[in-house]
């Protein structure tokens, strides 16, 4: 688990591609401090497992599924990446719960510069649009951010905006993003679970309660019997 607070700007130094996977080497002196074989490091929001390391770099394998849903498919030597080591038990949760499981790729649609802040608008895949809400949390290239604006539900093109402070612009790759650039997006895990619960609730057939009247129904709740009907609400 991660918190979306970037610890270091790293750089991909090598990429070895196979038929359905890739092996990347990343320069990140801070990220490898105390790292061991099998440890997790988030690379621009993608949770990767350390399989080899030196004093200032580490190597990780990237499977086909990860390549398909993240910008690591475009990785090349010289690519700058955001790095974060896995959170330790007892750490302060400075951002929000980030798993390193990318949902989708978004594209920078517009950048509005300000005196100190910068507002960036990103495209939003219809498949995850319901999981993004104003004032909610989202991870963009592994950076924990708060959604400052989001498109209307009926808009033909779904999008969301974030407001970036000078620290975020300087300490992460988001400071160098331009219109047309692609980024990794991970939605809030709580929103994912709620969506799944609602989908299962809507798909589940209603069952009549054993021993009850003909019009009595109950939802799928363990322990419900007799003429007691309980329905979960989210």
XYZ file of C-alpha atoms in Angstrom:
234
model
C 0.000 0.000 0.000
C 1.102 3.560 -0.751
C -0.058 7.036 0.206
C 0.517 8.966 -3.021
C 3.213 11.180 -1.485
C 6.094 11.006 -3.945
C 9.497 10.492 -2.345
C 11.769 10.848 -5.335
C 11.956 11.661 -9.020
C 13.566 8.678 -10.686
C 14.547 7.787 -14.229
C 14.162 4.624 -16.262
C 17.617 3.595 -17.421
C 16.887 0.388 -19.309
C 13.948 -1.516 -20.782
C 14.076 -5.141 -21.920
C 10.958 -6.195 -23.819
C 9.647 -9.717 -24.251
C 6.647 -11.138 -26.082
C 4.195 -10.392 -23.279
C 6.207 -8.610 -20.582
C 9.007 -6.153 -19.973
C 11.794 -5.724 -17.446
C 12.681 -2.184 -16.472
C 15.567 -0.751 -14.494
C 14.971 2.470 -12.586
C 17.519 4.847 -11.096
C 16.311 5.878 -7.641
C 18.894 6.111 -4.841
C 16.322 6.959 -2.178
C 13.809 4.354 -3.314
C 16.314 1.515 -2.928
C 17.454 2.521 0.545
C 16.624 -0.457 2.720
C 14.879 -2.206 -0.155
C 15.045 -5.974 -0.411
C 14.203 -8.539 -3.066
C 10.415 -8.754 -3.289
C 9.690 -5.302 -1.893
C 7.130 -3.072 -3.603
C 7.915 0.322 -5.136
C 5.378 2.472 -6.964
C 6.668 3.709 -10.321
C 4.463 6.561 -11.548
C 1.578 4.949 -9.719
C 2.249 1.348 -10.749
C 3.115 -1.089 -7.965
C 6.177 -3.086 -9.035
C 8.198 -5.778 -7.260
C 11.958 -5.457 -6.853
C 13.711 -8.450 -8.441
C 17.226 -7.015 -8.488
C 18.958 -3.914 -7.206
C 22.173 -1.947 -6.887
C 23.128 0.891 -4.563
C 21.174 3.400 -6.643
C 18.779 1.467 -8.885
C 16.335 -1.430 -8.979
C 14.902 -3.764 -11.596
C 11.303 -4.965 -11.841
C 9.224 -7.114 -14.164
C 6.106 -5.619 -15.787
C 3.444 -8.090 -16.902
C 1.224 -7.811 -19.985
C -1.843 -6.658 -18.016
C 0.131 -3.796 -16.474
C 1.534 -2.777 -19.835
C -1.973 -2.776 -21.292
C -3.478 -0.392 -18.730
C -0.562 1.910 -17.894
C 1.905 4.259 -19.534
C 4.740 1.846 -18.767
C 3.971 0.381 -22.174
C 5.686 3.505 -23.550
C 8.598 3.330 -21.113
C 12.041 4.006 -22.530
C 15.477 4.857 -21.221
C 15.441 8.464 -20.046
C 11.763 8.525 -19.007
C 11.256 10.389 -15.728
C 9.066 8.609 -13.163
C 7.609 9.281 -9.723
C 8.841 6.891 -7.029
C 7.339 5.944 -3.688
C 8.253 3.117 -1.360
C 5.485 1.084 0.258
C 4.034 2.614 3.419
C 5.184 1.244 6.757
C 2.813 0.405 9.574
C 2.692 3.449 11.844
C 3.480 5.971 9.091
C 1.402 9.116 8.758
C -1.076 8.783 5.898
C -0.212 12.054 4.195
C -2.236 11.404 1.040
C -4.847 8.644 0.717
C -4.835 4.869 0.352
C -3.165 4.079 -2.977
C -2.735 0.474 -4.091
C -0.609 0.996 -7.173
C -3.272 -0.743 -9.277
C -3.861 1.538 -12.244
C -7.458 1.736 -13.507
C -6.954 3.624 -16.728
C -4.836 5.994 -18.773
C -5.928 9.626 -19.037
C -4.751 12.385 -21.361
C -3.969 15.982 -20.441
C -6.708 18.062 -22.095
C -5.857 21.549 -20.852
C -3.498 23.384 -18.515
C -4.463 26.677 -16.912
C -1.454 28.411 -15.337
C -1.808 30.670 -12.315
C 0.535 32.802 -10.270
C 1.378 29.859 -8.003
C -1.092 27.109 -8.818
C -1.701 25.225 -12.021
C -5.048 23.690 -12.921
C -4.797 20.607 -15.118
C -7.742 18.986 -16.871
C -7.574 15.277 -17.736
C -9.770 13.046 -19.860
C -11.744 10.435 -17.949
C -12.552 6.988 -19.284
C -16.319 6.284 -19.210
C -15.615 2.987 -17.446
C -14.348 4.769 -14.330
C -16.207 8.092 -14.559
C -18.646 7.046 -11.835
C -15.745 6.541 -9.418
C -14.498 10.140 -9.623
C -16.228 12.930 -7.735
C -15.522 16.543 -6.829
C -13.481 16.806 -3.615
C -12.705 13.092 -3.868
C -9.224 11.549 -3.948
C -7.456 10.331 -7.082
C -3.900 9.232 -7.889
C -2.352 10.603 -11.099
C 0.984 9.002 -11.963
C 1.055 7.908 -8.326
C 0.507 11.405 -6.915
C -2.295 11.730 -4.366
C -4.540 14.596 -5.490
C -7.948 16.071 -4.732
C -10.398 16.423 -7.607
C -11.276 20.117 -7.872
C -13.854 19.784 -10.655
C -15.486 17.014 -12.672
C -17.684 16.890 -15.774
C -21.459 16.569 -15.546
C -22.805 13.034 -15.628
C -24.407 13.614 -19.018
C -21.424 15.270 -20.684
C -20.357 13.749 -24.009
C -16.727 13.821 -22.887
C -15.937 12.961 -19.296
C -13.086 14.823 -17.574
C -11.724 15.866 -14.202
C -9.517 18.689 -12.970
C -6.897 18.939 -10.251
C -5.147 21.997 -8.842
C -1.407 21.571 -8.406
C 0.590 23.508 -5.822
C 4.221 24.565 -6.444
C 5.565 21.668 -4.336
C 3.750 19.103 -6.475
C 4.901 20.802 -9.670
C 8.521 20.761 -8.516
C 8.678 17.354 -6.827
C 6.806 15.201 -9.369
C 6.596 14.623 -13.100
C 3.284 16.514 -13.190
C 5.221 19.761 -13.361
C 6.465 18.895 -16.845
C 3.226 17.515 -18.271
C 1.898 19.115 -21.451
C -1.392 18.911 -23.332
C -1.603 15.510 -25.008
C 0.588 13.701 -22.470
C -0.744 10.446 -21.025
C -0.852 9.626 -17.319
C -1.781 6.693 -15.098
C -4.968 7.070 -13.071
C -6.027 5.122 -9.990
C -9.419 5.837 -8.459
C -10.252 5.721 -4.759
C -10.505 2.122 -3.540
C -13.548 3.002 -1.417
C -15.404 4.154 -4.518
C -14.517 0.897 -6.283
C -15.970 -1.194 -3.470
C -19.179 0.857 -3.336
C -19.636 0.473 -7.099
C -19.158 -3.291 -6.838
C -21.597 -3.581 -3.931
C -24.239 -1.633 -5.830
C -23.726 -3.731 -8.963
C -24.155 -6.976 -7.022
C -27.209 -5.628 -5.204
C -28.872 -4.670 -8.473
C -27.989 -7.984 -10.135
C -29.130 -10.244 -7.290
C -32.665 -11.674 -7.526
C -34.927 -11.112 -4.552
C -35.783 -14.147 -2.456
C -38.995 -14.791 -0.610
C -38.593 -15.353 3.110
C -39.272 -18.942 4.131
C -42.472 -19.162 6.156
C -43.500 -15.593 5.371
C -46.469 -14.238 3.483
C -46.623 -14.168 -0.309
C -45.582 -10.527 -0.515
C -42.683 -10.682 1.919
C -39.158 -10.371 0.504
C -35.687 -10.080 1.949
C -32.317 -9.117 0.594
C -29.242 -11.341 0.768
C -28.402 -10.746 4.403
C -27.157 -13.630 6.519
C -29.401 -14.423 9.416
C -32.617 -12.894 8.027
C -35.583 -15.203 8.624
C -39.238 -15.257 9.523
C -41.127 -12.069 8.706
C -38.119 -9.788 9.200
C -36.901 -8.099 6.037
C -33.641 -6.208 5.961
C -32.256 -4.424 2.933
C -28.769 -2.920 2.844
C -28.510 0.662 1.714
C -25.334 2.360 0.458
